[in-house]
């Protein structure tokens, strides 16, 4: 099992550009989520999904879109990148939405 | 909503000493409290967790204690080793209406174990 796979690992964007961060898991977990990690701020929930076709907002959703068409994939879209979105992004999955969260290796995004 | 405070933000200990990290939470309905370890350049990884029906849980050199009345929980690492150096996150969650647990994380503690 690969677990949770995130691509790309690093990305530099110009202000106003759009892009999609990819997340895939092979554990058949229903629950998937996206976090951003900023220095001194811990992990903050952006969006989450409790199953295919169902998504909801977390603590800091503005500027991000998600969709969940399959159990395996949960992409995060930045519609118009801003310097404030410079961060490390982590995707996580959990079986049944409870217990241990399995995290990907992260995507380090810089918006210039 | 839930708010989790974590202290200290940095902790430096000598190899072999103990390390203690403390967290407080605000939502009395929270019932699941995991601890994650994040090594440099990697994603967080669960090291131990506790549910509100127990007061203490131990796994080799790591233990977690929970005081529901005071709404705080702590991570204890004994006989620290250089490989324990990492950032540690606490989290708290409750069951949502949909039946899932939405984790709220503390801001992290950078632990350095000096040889």
PDB file of C-alpha atoms in Angstrom:
ATOM      1  CA  UNK A   1       0.000   0.000   0.000  1.00  0.00           C
ATOM      2  CA  UNK A   2       1.263   3.453  -0.888  1.00  0.00           C
ATOM      3  CA  UNK A   3      -0.977   5.130   1.727  1.00  0.00           C
ATOM      4  CA  UNK A   4      -1.672   8.799   0.951  1.00  0.00           C
ATOM      5  CA  UNK A   5       0.141  10.225  -2.062  1.00  0.00           C
ATOM      6  CA  UNK A   6       0.388  13.941  -2.763  1.00  0.00           C
ATOM      7  CA  UNK A   7       1.665  15.599  -5.912  1.00  0.00           C
ATOM      8  CA  UNK A   8       3.547  17.761  -6.576  1.00  0.00           C
ATOM      9  CA  UNK A   9       5.997  17.957  -3.651  1.00  0.00           C
ATOM     10  CA  UNK A  10       7.030  21.514  -4.497  1.00  0.00           C
ATOM     11  CA  UNK A  11       5.375  24.238  -6.559  1.00  0.00           C
ATOM     12  CA  UNK A  12       5.994  27.912  -7.253  1.00  0.00           C
ATOM     13  CA  UNK A  13       3.094  29.966  -8.595  1.00  0.00           C
ATOM     14  CA  UNK A  14       2.695  33.536  -9.653  1.00  0.00           C
ATOM     15  CA  UNK A  15      -0.061  35.600  -8.072  1.00  0.00           C
ATOM     16  CA  UNK A  16      -3.317  35.026  -9.919  1.00  0.00           C
ATOM     17  CA  UNK A  17      -2.390  31.638 -11.351  1.00  0.00           C
ATOM     18  CA  UNK A  18      -4.530  28.598 -10.668  1.00  0.00           C
ATOM     19  CA  UNK A  19      -3.474  25.055  -9.926  1.00  0.00           C
ATOM     20  CA  UNK A  20      -4.644  21.753  -8.480  1.00  0.00           C
ATOM     21  CA  UNK A  21      -2.925  19.864  -5.690  1.00  0.00           C
ATOM     22  CA  UNK A  22      -3.489  16.157  -6.096  1.00  0.00           C
ATOM     23  CA  UNK A  23      -4.201  13.677  -3.298  1.00  0.00           C
ATOM     24  CA  UNK A  24      -4.845   9.968  -3.666  1.00  0.00           C
ATOM     25  CA  UNK A  25      -5.230   7.187  -1.102  1.00  0.00           C
ATOM     26  CA  UNK A  26      -5.361   3.430  -1.616  1.00  0.00           C
ATOM     27  CA  UNK A  27      -6.777   2.433   1.778  1.00  0.00           C
ATOM     28  CA  UNK A  28     -10.460   2.785   0.794  1.00  0.00           C
ATOM     29  CA  UNK A  29     -10.965   5.433   3.471  1.00  0.00           C
ATOM     30  CA  UNK A  30     -14.228   7.327   3.353  1.00  0.00           C
ATOM     31  CA  UNK A  31     -12.954  10.463   5.082  1.00  0.00           C
ATOM     32  CA  UNK A  32     -10.384  12.744   3.444  1.00  0.00           C
ATOM     33  CA  UNK A  33      -9.254  16.223   4.378  1.00  0.00           C
ATOM     34  CA  UNK A  34      -6.883  19.029   3.456  1.00  0.00           C
ATOM     35  CA  UNK A  35      -4.831  21.026   5.963  1.00  0.00           C
ATOM     36  CA  UNK A  36      -2.425  23.886   5.629  1.00  0.00           C
ATOM     37  CA  UNK A  37       0.561  24.242   7.928  1.00  0.00           C
ATOM     38  CA  UNK A  38       2.036  27.647   8.620  1.00  0.00           C
ATOM     39  CA  UNK A  39       4.840  28.497  11.083  1.00  0.00           C
ATOM     40  CA  UNK A  40       3.436  28.880  14.584  1.00  0.00           C
ATOM     41  CA  UNK A  41      -0.101  28.090  13.423  1.00  0.00           C
ATOM     42  CA  UNK A  42      -0.230  24.323  13.545  1.00  0.00           C
ATOM     43  CA  UNK A  43      -2.472  22.429  11.138  1.00  0.00           C
ATOM     44  CA  UNK A  44      -5.652  24.171  10.008  1.00  0.00           C
ATOM     45  CA  UNK A  45      -8.474  22.371   8.226  1.00  0.00           C
ATOM     46  CA  UNK A  46      -9.329  23.739   4.764  1.00  0.00           C
ATOM     47  CA  UNK A  47     -11.946  21.318   3.403  1.00  0.00           C
ATOM     48  CA  UNK A  48     -12.987  17.772   4.124  1.00  0.00           C
ATOM     49  CA  UNK A  49     -15.074  15.006   2.612  1.00  0.00           C
ATOM     50  CA  UNK A  50     -16.945  12.171   4.327  1.00  0.00           C
ATOM     51  CA  UNK A  51     -17.381  10.224   1.099  1.00  0.00           C
ATOM     52  CA  UNK A  52     -17.622  10.445  -2.684  1.00  0.00           C
ATOM     53  CA  UNK A  53     -19.832  13.342  -3.722  1.00  0.00           C
ATOM     54  CA  UNK A  54     -19.843  14.971  -0.269  1.00  0.00           C
ATOM     55  CA  UNK A  55     -17.587  17.863   0.737  1.00  0.00           C
ATOM     56  CA  UNK A  56     -17.706  20.531   3.413  1.00  0.00           C
ATOM     57  CA  UNK A  57     -15.750  23.537   4.579  1.00  0.00           C
ATOM     58  CA  UNK A  58     -13.237  23.547   7.369  1.00  0.00           C
ATOM     59  CA  UNK A  59     -11.709  26.402   9.306  1.00  0.00           C
ATOM     60  CA  UNK A  60      -9.965  28.265   6.430  1.00  0.00           C
ATOM     61  CA  UNK A  61     -11.797  27.468   3.141  1.00  0.00           C
ATOM     62  CA  UNK A  62     -11.601  30.815   1.338  1.00  0.00           C
ATOM     63  CA  UNK A  63      -9.687  30.694  -1.944  1.00  0.00           C
ATOM     64  CA  UNK A  64      -9.869  26.909  -2.233  1.00  0.00           C
ATOM     65  CA  UNK A  65     -12.247  24.479  -3.949  1.00  0.00           C
ATOM     66  CA  UNK A  66     -12.538  20.725  -3.632  1.00  0.00           C
ATOM     67  CA  UNK A  67     -14.484  17.907  -5.219  1.00  0.00           C
ATOM     68  CA  UNK A  68     -14.710  14.179  -4.481  1.00  0.00           C
ATOM     69  CA  UNK A  69     -15.782  12.155  -7.481  1.00  0.00           C
ATOM     70  CA  UNK A  70     -14.140   8.911  -6.312  1.00  0.00           C
ATOM     71  CA  UNK A  71     -13.254   7.386  -2.947  1.00  0.00           C
ATOM     72  CA  UNK A  72      -9.551   7.469  -3.844  1.00  0.00           C
ATOM     73  CA  UNK A  73      -9.024  11.061  -4.991  1.00  0.00           C
ATOM     74  CA  UNK A  74      -9.525  14.428  -3.301  1.00  0.00           C
ATOM     75  CA  UNK A  75      -7.958  17.290  -5.283  1.00  0.00           C
ATOM     76  CA  UNK A  76      -7.567  20.804  -3.884  1.00  0.00           C
ATOM     77  CA  UNK A  77      -7.918  23.683  -6.341  1.00  0.00           C
ATOM     78  CA  UNK A  78      -6.503  27.159  -5.921  1.00  0.00           C
ATOM     79  CA  UNK A  79      -8.602  29.387  -8.142  1.00  0.00           C
ATOM     80  CA  UNK A  80      -6.426  32.537  -8.125  1.00  0.00           C
ATOM     81  CA  UNK A  81      -3.279  32.108  -6.054  1.00  0.00           C
ATOM     82  CA  UNK A  82      -2.335  34.805  -3.538  1.00  0.00           C
ATOM     83  CA  UNK A  83       0.882  35.210  -1.504  1.00  0.00           C
ATOM     84  CA  UNK A  84      -1.168  34.456   1.643  1.00  0.00           C
ATOM     85  CA  UNK A  85      -1.607  30.921   0.304  1.00  0.00           C
ATOM     86  CA  UNK A  86       2.118  30.250   0.571  1.00  0.00           C
ATOM     87  CA  UNK A  87       2.158  27.267   2.903  1.00  0.00           C
ATOM     88  CA  UNK A  88       2.731  23.548   3.237  1.00  0.00           C
ATOM     89  CA  UNK A  89      -0.394  21.580   2.365  1.00  0.00           C
ATOM     90  CA  UNK A  90      -1.198  18.158   3.777  1.00  0.00           C
ATOM     91  CA  UNK A  91      -3.843  15.715   2.702  1.00  0.00           C
ATOM     92  CA  UNK A  92      -5.076  13.100   5.164  1.00  0.00           C
ATOM     93  CA  UNK A  93      -7.463  10.161   5.154  1.00  0.00           C
ATOM     94  CA  UNK A  94      -9.243   8.255   7.929  1.00  0.00           C
ATOM     95  CA  UNK A  95     -11.283   5.070   7.942  1.00  0.00           C
ATOM     96  CA  UNK A  96     -14.876   5.814   8.820  1.00  0.00           C
ATOM     97  CA  UNK A  97     -13.882   9.349   9.773  1.00  0.00           C
ATOM     98  CA  UNK A  98     -12.565   8.204  13.157  1.00  0.00           C
ATOM     99  CA  UNK A  99      -9.322   7.302  14.774  1.00  0.00           C
ATOM    100  CA  UNK A 100      -5.939   7.598  13.139  1.00  0.00           C
ATOM    101  CA  UNK A 101      -5.444  10.125  10.345  1.00  0.00           C
ATOM    102  CA  UNK A 102      -2.912   9.088   7.701  1.00  0.00           C
ATOM    103  CA  UNK A 103      -1.087  12.046   6.198  1.00  0.00           C
ATOM    104  CA  UNK A 104       0.654  12.480   2.882  1.00  0.00           C
ATOM    105  CA  UNK A 105       4.178  13.856   2.601  1.00  0.00           C
ATOM    106  CA  UNK A 106       2.950  17.367   1.904  1.00  0.00           C
ATOM    107  CA  UNK A 107       3.135  19.930  -0.905  1.00  0.00           C
ATOM    108  CA  UNK A 108       5.231  23.026  -0.321  1.00  0.00           C
ATOM    109  CA  UNK A 109       3.609  25.874  -2.255  1.00  0.00           C
ATOM    110  CA  UNK A 110       5.146  29.299  -2.771  1.00  0.00           C
ATOM    111  CA  UNK A 111       3.133  32.107  -4.356  1.00  0.00           C
ATOM    112  CA  UNK A 112       5.209  35.026  -5.605  1.00  0.00           C
TER     113      UNK A 112
ATOM    114  CA  UNK B   1     -15.956  25.657  18.107  1.00  0.00           C
ATOM    115  CA  UNK B   2     -13.120  23.700  19.652  1.00  0.00           C
ATOM    116  CA  UNK B   3      -9.902  25.503  20.582  1.00  0.00           C
ATOM    117  CA  UNK B   4      -6.717  23.642  21.514  1.00  0.00           C
ATOM    118  CA  UNK B   5      -3.829  25.354  23.272  1.00  0.00           C
ATOM    119  CA  UNK B   6      -0.423  23.626  23.351  1.00  0.00           C
ATOM    120  CA  UNK B   7       2.618  24.433  25.507  1.00  0.00           C
ATOM    121  CA  UNK B   8       5.518  24.873  25.305  1.00  0.00           C
ATOM    122  CA  UNK B   9       6.163  25.850  21.696  1.00  0.00           C
ATOM    123  CA  UNK B  10       9.794  24.721  21.982  1.00  0.00           C
ATOM    124  CA  UNK B  11      11.409  22.253  24.375  1.00  0.00           C
ATOM    125  CA  UNK B  12      15.039  21.277  24.661  1.00  0.00           C
ATOM    126  CA  UNK B  13      16.146  18.343  26.842  1.00  0.00           C
ATOM    127  CA  UNK B  14      19.260  16.255  27.379  1.00  0.00           C
ATOM    128  CA  UNK B  15      19.277  12.696  26.106  1.00  0.00           C
ATOM    129  CA  UNK B  16      17.862  10.408  28.777  1.00  0.00           C
ATOM    130  CA  UNK B  17      15.731  13.100  30.416  1.00  0.00           C
ATOM    131  CA  UNK B  18      11.933  13.169  30.295  1.00  0.00           C
ATOM    132  CA  UNK B  19       9.864  15.559  28.181  1.00  0.00           C
ATOM    133  CA  UNK B  20       6.316  16.709  28.896  1.00  0.00           C
ATOM    134  CA  UNK B  21       4.033  18.585  26.489  1.00  0.00           C
ATOM    135  CA  UNK B  22       0.679  19.908  27.663  1.00  0.00           C
ATOM    136  CA  UNK B  23      -2.554  20.757  25.861  1.00  0.00           C
ATOM    137  CA  UNK B  24      -5.865  22.219  26.949  1.00  0.00           C
ATOM    138  CA  UNK B  25      -9.143  22.087  25.048  1.00  0.00           C
ATOM    139  CA  UNK B  26     -12.325  24.114  25.262  1.00  0.00           C
ATOM    140  CA  UNK B  27     -15.154  21.829  24.097  1.00  0.00           C
ATOM    141  CA  UNK B  28     -16.319  19.596  26.940  1.00  0.00           C
ATOM    142  CA  UNK B  29     -17.916  17.259  24.361  1.00  0.00           C
ATOM    143  CA  UNK B  30     -14.500  16.390  22.861  1.00  0.00           C
ATOM    144  CA  UNK B  31     -13.777  12.722  23.423  1.00  0.00           C
ATOM    145  CA  UNK B  32     -10.771  11.769  21.302  1.00  0.00           C
ATOM    146  CA  UNK B  33      -7.244  13.097  21.865  1.00  0.00           C
ATOM    147  CA  UNK B  34      -4.430  11.980  19.542  1.00  0.00           C
ATOM    148  CA  UNK B  35      -0.781  13.000  19.458  1.00  0.00           C
ATOM    149  CA  UNK B  36       1.159  13.271  16.201  1.00  0.00           C
ATOM    150  CA  UNK B  37       4.899  13.414  15.546  1.00  0.00           C
ATOM    151  CA  UNK B  38       6.198  15.262  12.506  1.00  0.00           C
ATOM    152  CA  UNK B  39       9.774  14.716  11.407  1.00  0.00           C
ATOM    153  CA  UNK B  40      11.470  17.213   9.124  1.00  0.00           C
ATOM    154  CA  UNK B  41      10.076  17.131   5.603  1.00  0.00           C
ATOM    155  CA  UNK B  42       7.420  14.537   6.398  1.00  0.00           C
ATOM    156  CA  UNK B  43       3.746  14.421   7.200  1.00  0.00           C
ATOM    157  CA  UNK B  44       2.527  14.009  10.795  1.00  0.00           C
ATOM    158  CA  UNK B  45       2.276  10.466  12.092  1.00  0.00           C
ATOM    159  CA  UNK B  46       0.130   9.215  14.971  1.00  0.00           C
ATOM    160  CA  UNK B  47       2.176   8.091  17.972  1.00  0.00           C
ATOM    161  CA  UNK B  48      -0.495   7.612  20.638  1.00  0.00           C
ATOM    162  CA  UNK B  49      -4.118   8.484  21.272  1.00  0.00           C
ATOM    163  CA  UNK B  50      -6.604   8.352  24.118  1.00  0.00           C
ATOM    164  CA  UNK B  51     -10.352   8.428  24.396  1.00  0.00           C
ATOM    165  CA  UNK B  52     -12.269  10.136  27.163  1.00  0.00           C
ATOM    166  CA  UNK B  53     -13.281   6.923  28.890  1.00  0.00           C
ATOM    167  CA  UNK B  54      -9.701   6.338  30.107  1.00  0.00           C
ATOM    168  CA  UNK B  55      -7.360   8.544  32.115  1.00  0.00           C
ATOM    169  CA  UNK B  56      -3.984   7.249  30.998  1.00  0.00           C
ATOM    170  CA  UNK B  57      -2.445   5.202  28.214  1.00  0.00           C
ATOM    171  CA  UNK B  58       1.118   4.010  27.839  1.00  0.00           C
ATOM    172  CA  UNK B  59       3.151   2.610  24.955  1.00  0.00           C
ATOM    173  CA  UNK B  60       6.772   1.863  25.861  1.00  0.00           C
ATOM    174  CA  UNK B  61       8.462   5.244  26.504  1.00  0.00           C
ATOM    175  CA  UNK B  62       5.402   7.292  25.582  1.00  0.00           C
ATOM    176  CA  UNK B  63       2.369   7.969  27.755  1.00  0.00           C
ATOM    177  CA  UNK B  64      -0.642  10.240  27.554  1.00  0.00           C
ATOM    178  CA  UNK B  65      -2.750  11.413  30.495  1.00  0.00           C
ATOM    179  CA  UNK B  66      -6.180  12.997  30.331  1.00  0.00           C
ATOM    180  CA  UNK B  67      -7.965  15.124  32.920  1.00  0.00           C
ATOM    181  CA  UNK B  68     -11.528  15.612  31.662  1.00  0.00           C
ATOM    182  CA  UNK B  69     -12.548  17.834  34.548  1.00  0.00           C
ATOM    183  CA  UNK B  70      -9.749  20.297  33.882  1.00  0.00           C
ATOM    184  CA  UNK B  71      -9.943  19.736  30.100  1.00  0.00           C
ATOM    185  CA  UNK B  72      -6.278  19.099  29.650  1.00  0.00           C
ATOM    186  CA  UNK B  73      -4.118  16.246  28.426  1.00  0.00           C
ATOM    187  CA  UNK B  74      -0.377  15.694  28.333  1.00  0.00           C
ATOM    188  CA  UNK B  75       2.255  13.723  26.435  1.00  0.00           C
ATOM    189  CA  UNK B  76       5.088  12.216  28.460  1.00  0.00           C
ATOM    190  CA  UNK B  77       8.239  10.872  26.818  1.00  0.00           C
ATOM    191  CA  UNK B  78      10.714   9.125  29.116  1.00  0.00           C
ATOM    192  CA  UNK B  79      14.369   8.291  28.459  1.00  0.00           C
ATOM    193  CA  UNK B  80      14.446  10.625  25.476  1.00  0.00           C
ATOM    194  CA  UNK B  81      16.671   9.804  22.515  1.00  0.00           C
ATOM    195  CA  UNK B  82      17.967  12.021  19.679  1.00  0.00           C
ATOM    196  CA  UNK B  83      15.489  10.365  17.296  1.00  0.00           C
ATOM    197  CA  UNK B  84      12.657  11.774  19.424  1.00  0.00           C
ATOM    198  CA  UNK B  85      13.599  15.224  18.086  1.00  0.00           C
ATOM    199  CA  UNK B  86      10.618  16.395  16.015  1.00  0.00           C
ATOM    200  CA  UNK B  87       7.527  18.599  16.125  1.00  0.00           C
ATOM    201  CA  UNK B  88       4.692  17.163  18.187  1.00  0.00           C
ATOM    202  CA  UNK B  89       1.038  18.099  17.732  1.00  0.00           C
ATOM    203  CA  UNK B  90      -1.860  17.412  20.038  1.00  0.00           C
ATOM    204  CA  UNK B  91      -5.433  17.379  18.764  1.00  0.00           C
ATOM    205  CA  UNK B  92      -8.955  17.097  20.091  1.00  0.00           C
ATOM    206  CA  UNK B  93     -12.169  16.052  18.417  1.00  0.00           C
ATOM    207  CA  UNK B  94     -15.784  15.211  19.041  1.00  0.00           C
ATOM    208  CA  UNK B  95     -18.295  13.209  17.050  1.00  0.00           C
ATOM    209  CA  UNK B  96     -20.088  15.453  14.543  1.00  0.00           C
ATOM    210  CA  UNK B  97     -23.709  15.084  13.489  1.00  0.00           C
ATOM    211  CA  UNK B  98     -22.524  13.135  10.486  1.00  0.00           C
ATOM    212  CA  UNK B  99     -20.722  10.636  12.704  1.00  0.00           C
ATOM    213  CA  UNK B 100     -17.156  11.624  11.873  1.00  0.00           C
ATOM    214  CA  UNK B 101     -14.511  13.197  14.125  1.00  0.00           C
ATOM    215  CA  UNK B 102     -13.230  16.619  13.075  1.00  0.00           C
ATOM    216  CA  UNK B 103      -9.714  17.082  14.449  1.00  0.00           C
ATOM    217  CA  UNK B 104      -8.602  20.448  15.819  1.00  0.00           C
ATOM    218  CA  UNK B 105      -4.829  20.675  16.277  1.00  0.00           C
ATOM    219  CA  UNK B 106      -2.646  22.581  18.682  1.00  0.00           C
ATOM    220  CA  UNK B 107       0.102  24.779  17.257  1.00  0.00           C
ATOM    221  CA  UNK B 108       2.861  22.269  17.867  1.00  0.00           C
ATOM    222  CA  UNK B 109       5.922  21.799  20.084  1.00  0.00           C
ATOM    223  CA  UNK B 110       9.401  21.537  18.623  1.00  0.00           C
ATOM    224  CA  UNK B 111      11.291  19.040  20.760  1.00  0.00           C
ATOM    225  CA  UNK B 112      15.070  18.907  20.576  1.00  0.00           C
ATOM    226  CA  UNK B 113      16.933  16.105  22.335  1.00  0.00           C
ATOM    227  CA  UNK B 114      20.598  16.978  22.785  1.00  0.00           C
ATOM    228  CA  UNK B 115      23.087  14.069  22.814  1.00  0.00           C
TER     229      UNK B 115
END
